[in-house]
Amino acid sequence: MTNTKKGFTLIELLIVITIIGILAAALLPSILGAPARARDAARVADLNQVVTALETYASDNNGSYPAEAAGCLPDLSAYFQGGNVPEDPSGADSGTCATGYSYCRLTSPNNYILSAALETTGGQSANGLETEVDALTCDGTDAAPTLTADGTSDVYVISK
């Protein structure tokens, strides 16, 4: 009598399930971190748009950058298509600044610093410095703003 049943043995099934489990465990961390990395990429792109708006503002106003409003972005809505100033992509309450981005104007020399809090950690970025800091403090004077290191959060900083 011959056995005509066709199918997989228990050992074969366990091997396949183990391989699938190993692959899933290897891919899971990168899949779970993707939304945070995407929001960080949007923050960096938003700051680059703000840089363009600030430079356009300066060219319209004899090379002078707008005054800051308590560290928040100045009203640059006229320099964005449709008047839509970029906002933090997480949609979370950003405290005192409506957009979630910080702006610090230095009057001597006529420069500025922009910053955005990131969710992921990195290192050097292409157009700015991503550094582990607690906060970007700007007192509105000619003094350079201070970056307070705490090693727990990253802030993307663009300095001109």
GROMACS .gro file of N, CA and C in nm:
model
  480
    1MET      N    1   0.081  -0.116   0.000
    1MET     CA    2   0.000   0.000   0.000
    1MET      C    3   0.088   0.126   0.000
    2THR      N    4   0.068   0.216  -0.093
    2THR     CA    5   0.147   0.339  -0.104
    2THR      C    6   0.071   0.456  -0.044
    3ASN      N    7   0.147   0.544   0.015
    3ASN     CA    8   0.089   0.665   0.075
    3ASN      C    9   0.076   0.771  -0.034
    4THR      N   10  -0.045   0.809  -0.069
    4THR     CA   11  -0.068   0.906  -0.176
    4THR      C   12  -0.101   1.045  -0.123
    5LYS      N   13  -0.097   1.064   0.007
    5LYS     CA   14  -0.125   1.196   0.064
    5LYS      C   15  -0.007   1.289   0.034
    6LYS      N   16  -0.042   1.407  -0.010
    6LYS     CA   17   0.061   1.507  -0.039
    6LYS      C   18   0.045   1.622   0.059
    7GLY      N   19   0.154   1.679   0.104
    7GLY     CA   20   0.151   1.790   0.198
    7GLY      C   21   0.288   1.814   0.257
    8PHE      N   22   0.292   1.910   0.348
    8PHE     CA   23   0.418   1.944   0.412
    8PHE      C   24   0.426   1.873   0.546
    9THR      N   25   0.546   1.838   0.583
    9THR     CA   26   0.564   1.776   0.713
    9THR      C   27   0.570   1.887   0.819
   10LEU      N   28   0.556   1.851   0.943
   10LEU     CA   29   0.561   1.946   1.053
   10LEU      C   30   0.697   2.016   1.058
   11ILE      N   31   0.803   1.946   1.033
   11ILE     CA   32   0.938   2.004   1.034
   11ILE      C   33   0.951   2.111   0.925
   12GLU      N   34   0.902   2.082   0.805
   12GLU     CA   35   0.909   2.180   0.696
   12GLU      C   36   0.831   2.306   0.731
   13LEU      N   37   0.714   2.290   0.788
   13LEU     CA   38   0.635   2.407   0.827
   13LEU      C   39   0.705   2.489   0.935
   14LEU      N   40   0.765   2.423   1.033
   14LEU     CA   41   0.836   2.495   1.140
   14LEU      C   42   0.956   2.571   1.086
   15ILE      N   43   1.026   2.514   0.990
   15ILE     CA   44   1.141   2.582   0.929
   15ILE      C   45   1.097   2.708   0.855
   16VAL      N   46   0.991   2.697   0.777
   16VAL     CA   47   0.941   2.812   0.702
   16VAL      C   48   0.892   2.920   0.797
   17ILE      N   49   0.818   2.884   0.901
   17ILE     CA   50   0.768   2.981   0.998
   17ILE      C   51   0.884   3.049   1.070
   18THR      N   52   0.988   2.976   1.103
   18THR     CA   53   1.106   3.033   1.169
   18THR      C   54   1.176   3.133   1.078
   19ILE      N   55   1.191   3.100   0.952
   19ILE     CA   56   1.255   3.192   0.856
   19ILE      C   57   1.174   3.319   0.841
   20ILE      N   58   1.043   3.306   0.831
   20ILE     CA   59   0.956   3.425   0.820
   20ILE      C   60   0.967   3.509   0.946
   21GLY      N   61   0.972   3.447   1.063
   21GLY     CA   62   0.987   3.520   1.188
   21GLY      C   63   1.118   3.595   1.197
   22ILE      N   64   1.225   3.535   1.153
   22ILE     CA   65   1.356   3.601   1.154
   22ILE      C   66   1.356   3.722   1.061
   23LEU      N   67   1.300   3.706   0.942
   23LEU     CA   68   1.293   3.819   0.847
   23LEU      C   69   1.206   3.931   0.902
   24ALA      N   70   1.094   3.897   0.963
   24ALA     CA   71   1.006   3.999   1.019
   24ALA      C   72   1.075   4.074   1.133
   25ALA      N   73   1.147   4.003   1.217
   25ALA     CA   74   1.218   4.067   1.328
   25ALA      C   75   1.328   4.160   1.278
   26ALA      N   76   1.390   4.125   1.167
   26ALA     CA   77   1.496   4.209   1.111
   26ALA      C   78   1.440   4.335   1.045
   27LEU      N   79   1.323   4.327   0.985
   27LEU     CA   80   1.265   4.441   0.913
   27LEU      C   81   1.178   4.530   1.001
   28LEU      N   82   1.127   4.480   1.110
   28LEU     CA   83   1.033   4.555   1.193
   28LEU      C   84   1.087   4.688   1.244
   29PRO      N   85   1.209   4.697   1.295
   29PRO     CA   86   1.258   4.827   1.344
   29PRO      C   87   1.263   4.934   1.235
   30SER      N   88   1.304   4.898   1.115
   30SER     CA   89   1.311   4.998   1.009
   30SER      C   90   1.172   5.040   0.962
   31ILE      N   91   1.077   4.950   0.966
   31ILE     CA   92   0.940   4.984   0.925
   31ILE      C   93   0.875   5.074   1.029
   32LEU      N   94   0.897   5.047   1.157
   32LEU     CA   95   0.835   5.127   1.262
   32LEU      C   96   0.892   5.268   1.270
   33GLY      N   97   1.017   5.287   1.235
   33GLY     CA   98   1.079   5.419   1.241
   33GLY      C   99   1.055   5.505   1.118
   34ALA      N  100   0.995   5.450   1.015
   34ALA     CA  101   0.977   5.524   0.890
   34ALA      C  102   0.891   5.649   0.905
   35PRO      N  103   0.777   5.645   0.975
   35PRO     CA  104   0.697   5.768   0.987
   35PRO      C  105   0.771   5.883   1.055
   36ALA      N  106   0.849   5.853   1.159
   36ALA     CA  107   0.925   5.958   1.228
   36ALA      C  108   1.032   6.016   1.136
   37ARG      N  109   1.099   5.930   1.060
   37ARG     CA  110   1.201   5.980   0.966
   37ARG      C  111   1.136   6.065   0.856
   38ALA      N  112   1.017   6.028   0.813
   38ALA     CA  113   0.947   6.106   0.710
   38ALA      C  114   0.908   6.243   0.764
   39ARG      N  115   0.860   6.248   0.890
   39ARG     CA  116   0.826   6.378   0.948
   39ARG      C  117   0.950   6.465   0.965
   40ASP      N  118   1.063   6.404   1.002
   40ASP     CA  119   1.188   6.480   1.013
   40ASP      C  120   1.233   6.534   0.878
   41ALA      N  121   1.219   6.454   0.773
   41ALA     CA  122   1.254   6.501   0.638
   41ALA      C  123   1.164   6.618   0.598
   42ALA      N  124   1.037   6.612   0.637
   42ALA     CA  125   0.945   6.723   0.608
   42ALA      C  126   0.986   6.848   0.685
   43ARG      N  127   1.031   6.831   0.810
   43ARG     CA  128   1.077   6.946   0.888
   43ARG      C  129   1.198   7.014   0.823
   44VAL      N  130   1.292   6.933   0.778
   44VAL     CA  131   1.412   6.988   0.712
   44VAL      C  132   1.371   7.060   0.583
   45ALA      N  133   1.281   7.002   0.506
   45ALA     CA  134   1.234   7.066   0.382
   45ALA      C  135   1.161   7.196   0.414
   46ASP      N  136   1.081   7.195   0.521
   46ASP     CA  137   1.010   7.318   0.561
   46ASP      C  138   1.108   7.429   0.597
   47LEU      N  139   1.213   7.394   0.672
   47LEU     CA  140   1.311   7.496   0.709
   47LEU      C  141   1.383   7.551   0.586
   48ASN      N  142   1.407   7.466   0.488
   48ASN     CA  143   1.470   7.515   0.365
   48ASN      C  144   1.377   7.610   0.290
   49GLN      N  145   1.245   7.585   0.296
   49GLN     CA  146   1.149   7.678   0.237
   49GLN      C  147   1.149   7.811   0.312
   50VAL      N  148   1.160   7.804   0.445
   50VAL     CA  149   1.165   7.926   0.526
   50VAL      C  150   1.291   8.005   0.493
   51VAL      N  151   1.403   7.937   0.470
   51VAL     CA  152   1.527   8.006   0.431
   51VAL      C  153   1.504   8.083   0.301
   52THR      N  154   1.440   8.020   0.204
   52THR     CA  155   1.410   8.088   0.078
   52THR      C  156   1.321   8.210   0.101
   53ALA      N  157   1.219   8.196   0.185
   53ALA     CA  158   1.130   8.308   0.216
   53ALA      C  159   1.205   8.420   0.287
   54LEU      N  160   1.294   8.385   0.381
   54LEU     CA  161   1.372   8.487   0.451
   54LEU      C  162   1.465   8.562   0.356
   55GLU      N  163   1.527   8.489   0.266
   55GLU     CA  164   1.617   8.555   0.170
   55GLU      C  165   1.540   8.645   0.075
   56THR      N  166   1.421   8.603   0.035
   56THR     CA  167   1.336   8.687  -0.050
   56THR      C  168   1.292   8.812   0.026
   57TYR      N  169   1.252   8.793   0.151
   57TYR     CA  170   1.215   8.906   0.237
   57TYR      C  171   1.331   9.005   0.247
   58ALA      N  172   1.452   8.952   0.271
   58ALA     CA  173   1.569   9.039   0.286
   58ALA      C  174   1.598   9.115   0.157
   59SER      N  175   1.580   9.050   0.043
   59SER     CA  176   1.606   9.121  -0.083
   59SER      C  177   1.501   9.230  -0.107
   60ASP      N  178   1.381   9.211  -0.054
   60ASP     CA  179   1.276   9.313  -0.066
   60ASP      C  180   1.291   9.425   0.036
   61ASN      N  181   1.370   9.404   0.141
   61ASN     CA  182   1.380   9.500   0.250
   61ASN      C  183   1.525   9.542   0.278
   62ASN      N  184   1.596   9.576   0.175
   62ASN     CA  185   1.733   9.629   0.186
   62ASN      C  186   1.827   9.539   0.264
   63GLY      N  187   1.813   9.409   0.247
   63GLY     CA  188   1.904   9.315   0.310
   63GLY      C  189   1.879   9.289   0.457
   64SER      N  190   1.770   9.339   0.510
   64SER     CA  191   1.740   9.321   0.651
   64SER      C  192   1.640   9.207   0.670
   65TYR      N  193   1.665   9.125   0.770
   65TYR     CA  194   1.575   9.014   0.801
   65TYR      C  195   1.467   9.061   0.898
   66PRO      N  196   1.353   8.994   0.900
   66PRO     CA  197   1.244   9.038   0.988
   66PRO      C  198   1.280   9.022   1.135
   67ALA      N  199   1.218   9.106   1.217
   67ALA     CA  200   1.236   9.095   1.362
   67ALA      C  201   1.169   8.967   1.408
   68GLU      N  202   1.221   8.912   1.514
   68GLU     CA  203   1.163   8.788   1.564
   68GLU      C  204   1.046   8.817   1.658
   69ALA      N  205   0.962   8.718   1.670
   69ALA     CA  206   0.848   8.728   1.760
   69ALA      C  207   0.864   8.620   1.866
   70ALA      N  208   0.935   8.651   1.972
   70ALA     CA  209   0.958   8.558   2.084
   70ALA      C  210   1.013   8.424   2.038
   71GLY      N  211   1.105   8.424   1.943
   71GLY     CA  212   1.167   8.301   1.896
   71GLY      C  213   1.088   8.227   1.791
   72CYS      N  214   0.965   8.269   1.765
   72CYS     CA  215   0.882   8.204   1.664
   72CYS      C  216   0.914   8.261   1.525
   73LEU      N  217   0.863   8.194   1.423
   73LEU     CA  218   0.882   8.246   1.288
   73LEU      C  219   0.808   8.378   1.272
   74PRO      N  220   0.869   8.474   1.202
   74PRO     CA  221   0.797   8.598   1.173
   74PRO      C  222   0.689   8.572   1.068
   75ASP      N  223   0.602   8.669   1.050
   75ASP     CA  224   0.495   8.653   0.951
   75ASP      C  225   0.555   8.664   0.811
   76LEU      N  226   0.572   8.549   0.748
   76LEU     CA  227   0.626   8.543   0.612
   76LEU      C  228   0.522   8.489   0.515
   77SER      N  229   0.395   8.498   0.550
   77SER     CA  230   0.291   8.436   0.467
   77SER      C  231   0.288   8.493   0.326
   78ALA      N  232   0.331   8.618   0.308
   78ALA     CA  233   0.333   8.677   0.174
   78ALA      C  234   0.438   8.612   0.085
   79TYR      N  235   0.532   8.540   0.144
   79TYR     CA  236   0.641   8.480   0.068
   79TYR      C  237   0.623   8.331   0.044
   80PHE      N  238   0.506   8.279   0.079
   80PHE     CA  239   0.474   8.138   0.054
   80PHE      C  240   0.354   8.130  -0.038
   81GLN      N  241   0.356   8.033  -0.126
   81GLN     CA  242   0.246   8.015  -0.220
   81GLN      C  243   0.117   7.991  -0.142
   82GLY      N  244   0.017   8.069  -0.171
   82GLY     CA  245  -0.111   8.058  -0.102
   82GLY      C  246  -0.107   8.111   0.039
   83GLY      N  247   0.004   8.170   0.081
   83GLY     CA  248   0.016   8.224   0.216
   83GLY      C  249   0.027   8.118   0.324
   84ASN      N  250   0.055   7.995   0.285
   84ASN     CA  251   0.062   7.885   0.382
   84ASN      C  252   0.204   7.868   0.434
   85VAL      N  253   0.228   7.919   0.554
   85VAL     CA  254   0.358   7.902   0.619
   85VAL      C  255   0.367   7.758   0.667
   86PRO      N  256   0.481   7.691   0.645
   86PRO     CA  257   0.493   7.551   0.688
   86PRO      C  258   0.472   7.535   0.838
   87GLU      N  259   0.405   7.427   0.875
   87GLU     CA  260   0.383   7.393   1.015
   87GLU      C  261   0.442   7.256   1.042
   88ASP      N  262   0.470   7.229   1.168
   88ASP     CA  263   0.527   7.101   1.207
   88ASP      C  264   0.438   6.987   1.158
   89PRO      N  265   0.494   6.887   1.091
   89PRO     CA  266   0.413   6.780   1.032
   89PRO      C  267   0.347   6.687   1.133
   90SER      N  268   0.389   6.691   1.260
   90SER     CA  269   0.328   6.601   1.358
   90SER      C  270   0.189   6.648   1.398
   91GLY      N  271   0.162   6.777   1.378
   91GLY     CA  272   0.032   6.831   1.414
   91GLY      C  273   0.016   6.849   1.564
   92ALA      N  274   0.119   6.822   1.640
   92ALA     CA  275   0.111   6.835   1.786
   92ALA      C  276   0.114   6.982   1.825
   93ASP      N  277   0.062   7.010   1.942
   93ASP     CA  278   0.065   7.146   1.994
   93ASP      C  279   0.211   7.186   2.014
   94SER      N  280   0.250   7.296   1.950
   94SER     CA  281   0.390   7.336   1.955
   94SER      C  282   0.416   7.444   2.059
   95GLY      N  283   0.327   7.461   2.153
   95GLY     CA  284   0.349   7.559   2.260
   95GLY      C  285   0.325   7.700   2.211
   96THR      N  286   0.421   7.788   2.234
   96THR     CA  287   0.402   7.929   2.202
   96THR      C  288   0.415   7.958   2.053
   97CYS      N  289   0.491   7.878   1.981
   97CYS     CA  290   0.509   7.901   1.837
   97CYS      C  291   0.408   7.819   1.759
   98ALA      N  292   0.329   7.887   1.678
   98ALA     CA  293   0.222   7.818   1.604
   98ALA      C  294   0.277   7.717   1.504
   99THR      N  295   0.395   7.744   1.447
   99THR     CA  296   0.447   7.655   1.344
   99THR      C  297   0.533   7.543   1.399
  100GLY      N  298   0.583   7.557   1.519
  100GLY     CA  299   0.673   7.456   1.575
  100GLY      C  300   0.819   7.478   1.538
  101TYR      N  301   0.847   7.582   1.462
  101TYR     CA  302   0.984   7.613   1.421
  101TYR      C  303   1.030   7.739   1.493
  102SER      N  304   1.160   7.747   1.523
  102SER     CA  305   1.215   7.863   1.594
  102SER      C  306   1.301   7.946   1.500
  103TYR      N  307   1.298   8.076   1.523
  103TYR     CA  308   1.374   8.172   1.443
  103TYR      C  309   1.443   8.268   1.538
  104CYS      N  310   1.569   8.294   1.513
  104CYS     CA  311   1.645   8.388   1.594
  104CYS      C  312   1.721   8.481   1.500
  105ARG      N  313   1.694   8.610   1.511
  105ARG     CA  314   1.761   8.709   1.426
  105ARG      C  315   1.878   8.769   1.502
  106LEU      N  316   1.990   8.773   1.437
  106LEU     CA  317   2.108   8.840   1.491
  106LEU      C  318   2.127   8.969   1.414
  107THR      N  319   2.146   9.079   1.486
  107THR     CA  320   2.156   9.208   1.416
  107THR      C  321   2.299   9.244   1.379
  108SER      N  322   2.396   9.185   1.445
  108SER     CA  323   2.534   9.215   1.412
  108SER      C  324   2.617   9.087   1.414
  109PRO      N  325   2.649   9.029   1.305
  109PRO     CA  326   2.610   9.068   1.170
  109PRO      C  327   2.465   9.031   1.143
  110ASN      N  328   2.414   9.081   1.032
  110ASN     CA  329   2.274   9.060   0.996
  110ASN      C  330   2.254   8.915   0.950
  111ASN      N  331   2.228   8.827   1.044
  111ASN     CA  332   2.212   8.685   1.018
  111ASN      C  333   2.091   8.632   1.092
  112TYR      N  334   2.069   8.503   1.081
  112TYR     CA  335   1.959   8.439   1.153
  112TYR      C  336   1.993   8.292   1.177
  113ILE      N  337   1.918   8.234   1.267
  113ILE     CA  338   1.929   8.092   1.296
  113ILE      C  339   1.787   8.036   1.301
  114LEU      N  340   1.764   7.925   1.231
  114LEU     CA  341   1.637   7.854   1.232
  114LEU      C  342   1.658   7.719   1.299
  115SER      N  343   1.555   7.669   1.366
  115SER     CA  344   1.568   7.537   1.426
  115SER      C  345   1.433   7.467   1.430
  116ALA      N  346   1.440   7.335   1.433
  116ALA     CA  347   1.322   7.250   1.446
  116ALA      C  348   1.360   7.127   1.527
  117ALA      N  349   1.275   7.087   1.618
  117ALA     CA  350   1.300   6.967   1.698
  117ALA      C  351   1.273   6.844   1.612
  118LEU      N  352   1.365   6.748   1.617
  118LEU     CA  353   1.351   6.624   1.540
  118LEU      C  354   1.310   6.509   1.632
  119GLU      N  355   1.251   6.408   1.572
  119GLU     CA  356   1.209   6.290   1.647
  119GLU      C  357   1.316   6.182   1.647
  120THR      N  358   1.399   6.178   1.544
  120THR     CA  359   1.501   6.075   1.533
  120THR      C  360   1.638   6.137   1.557
  121THR      N  361   1.735   6.054   1.583
  121THR     CA  362   1.871   6.103   1.601
  121THR      C  363   1.950   6.074   1.476
  122GLY      N  364   2.047   6.155   1.450
  122GLY     CA  365   2.126   6.137   1.329
  122GLY      C  366   2.268   6.182   1.351
  123GLY      N  367   2.310   6.282   1.281
  123GLY     CA  368   2.446   6.334   1.291
  123GLY      C  369   2.451   6.459   1.208
  124GLN      N  370   2.540   6.464   1.115
  124GLN     CA  371   2.552   6.579   1.027
  124GLN      C  372   2.449   6.567   0.915
  125SER      N  373   2.381   6.676   0.885
  125SER     CA  374   2.285   6.679   0.776
  125SER      C  375   2.341   6.765   0.664
  126ALA      N  376   2.278   6.759   0.550
  126ALA     CA  377   2.333   6.823   0.430
  126ALA      C  378   2.336   6.975   0.441
  127ASN      N  379   2.225   7.039   0.483
  127ASN     CA  380   2.217   7.183   0.477
  127ASN      C  381   2.219   7.247   0.615
  128GLY      N  382   2.229   7.170   0.717
  128GLY     CA  383   2.230   7.226   0.851
  128GLY      C  384   2.303   7.134   0.944
  129LEU      N  385   2.301   7.167   1.070
  129LEU     CA  386   2.367   7.084   1.169
  129LEU      C  387   2.261   7.020   1.256
  130GLU      N  388   2.261   6.890   1.260
  130GLU     CA  389   2.170   6.820   1.349
  130GLU      C  390   2.250   6.786   1.473
  131THR      N  391   2.210   6.840   1.584
  131THR     CA  392   2.290   6.824   1.703
  131THR      C  393   2.203   6.790   1.823
  132GLU      N  394   2.258   6.721   1.919
  132GLU     CA  395   2.183   6.688   2.038
  132GLU      C  396   2.185   6.808   2.132
  133VAL      N  397   2.073   6.876   2.136
  133VAL     CA  398   2.060   6.993   2.222
  133VAL      C  399   1.925   6.989   2.291
  134ASP      N  400   1.915   7.062   2.398
  134ASP     CA  401   1.790   7.073   2.470
  134ASP      C  402   1.707   7.186   2.411
  135ALA      N  403   1.771   7.296   2.379
  135ALA     CA  404   1.696   7.412   2.331
  135ALA      C  405   1.788   7.508   2.259
  136LEU      N  406   1.728   7.588   2.174
  136LEU     CA  407   1.796   7.699   2.110
  136LEU      C  408   1.746   7.824   2.180
  137THR      N  409   1.833   7.893   2.252
  137THR     CA  410   1.793   8.010   2.329
  137THR      C  411   1.842   8.134   2.258
  138CYS      N  412   1.751   8.223   2.227
  138CYS     CA  413   1.786   8.349   2.162
  138CYS      C  414   1.729   8.461   2.246
  139ASP      N  415   1.815   8.552   2.290
  139ASP     CA  416   1.766   8.659   2.378
  139ASP      C  417   1.734   8.787   2.300
  140GLY      N  418   1.744   8.784   2.168
  140GLY     CA  419   1.707   8.900   2.088
  140GLY      C  420   1.814   9.006   2.079
  141THR      N  421   1.930   8.981   2.135
  141THR     CA  422   2.039   9.077   2.127
  141THR      C  423   2.137   9.032   2.021
  142ASP      N  424   2.249   9.101   2.013
  142ASP     CA  425   2.352   9.063   1.917
  142ASP      C  426   2.430   8.941   1.962
  143ALA      N  427   2.406   8.897   2.083
  143ALA     CA  428   2.478   8.780   2.132
  143ALA      C  429   2.434   8.656   2.055
  144ALA      N  430   2.528   8.569   2.032
  144ALA     CA  431   2.496   8.446   1.961
  144ALA      C  432   2.402   8.362   2.047
  145PRO      N  433   2.305   8.297   1.985
  145PRO     CA  434   2.217   8.211   2.063
  145PRO      C  435   2.295   8.092   2.119
  146THR      N  436   2.245   8.039   2.225
  146THR     CA  437   2.315   7.928   2.288
  146THR      C  438   2.244   7.797   2.261
  147LEU      N  439   2.322   7.695   2.236
  147LEU     CA  440   2.270   7.560   2.220
  147LEU      C  441   2.304   7.484   2.346
  148THR      N  442   2.202   7.441   2.417
  148THR     CA  443   2.222   7.372   2.543
  148THR      C  444   2.219   7.222   2.520
  149ALA      N  445   2.332   7.156   2.538
  149ALA     CA  446   2.340   7.012   2.513
  149ALA      C  447   2.282   6.935   2.631
  150ASP      N  448   2.201   6.836   2.599
  150ASP     CA  449   2.152   6.747   2.704
  150ASP      C  450   2.159   6.601   2.662
  151GLY      N  451   2.186   6.575   2.535
  151GLY     CA  452   2.204   6.438   2.489
  151GLY      C  453   2.075   6.359   2.475
  152THR      N  454   1.960   6.425   2.488
  152THR     CA  455   1.835   6.349   2.479
  152THR      C  456   1.751   6.382   2.358
  153SER      N  457   1.767   6.500   2.302
  153SER     CA  458   1.684   6.537   2.188
  153SER      C  459   1.771   6.597   2.079
  154ASP      N  460   1.723   6.587   1.956
  154ASP     CA  461   1.796   6.645   1.843
  154ASP      C  462   1.721   6.766   1.791
  155VAL      N  463   1.796   6.866   1.753
  155VAL     CA  464   1.739   6.986   1.691
  155VAL      C  465   1.814   7.010   1.562
  156TYR      N  466   1.740   7.031   1.453
  156TYR     CA  467   1.802   7.063   1.325
  156TYR      C  468   1.818   7.214   1.320
  157VAL      N  469   1.940   7.260   1.297
  157VAL     CA  470   1.970   7.402   1.302
  157VAL      C  471   2.028   7.446   1.168
  158ILE      N  472   1.972   7.555   1.114
  158ILE     CA  473   2.027   7.619   0.994
  158ILE      C  474   2.074   7.757   1.037
  159SER      N  475   2.199   7.785   1.014
  159SER     CA  476   2.256   7.913   1.057
  159SER      C  477   2.310   7.987   0.934
  160LYS      N  478   2.280   8.115   0.927
  160LYS     CA  479   2.335   8.198   0.821
  160LYS      C  480   2.417   8.308   0.882
   0.00000   0.00000   0.00000
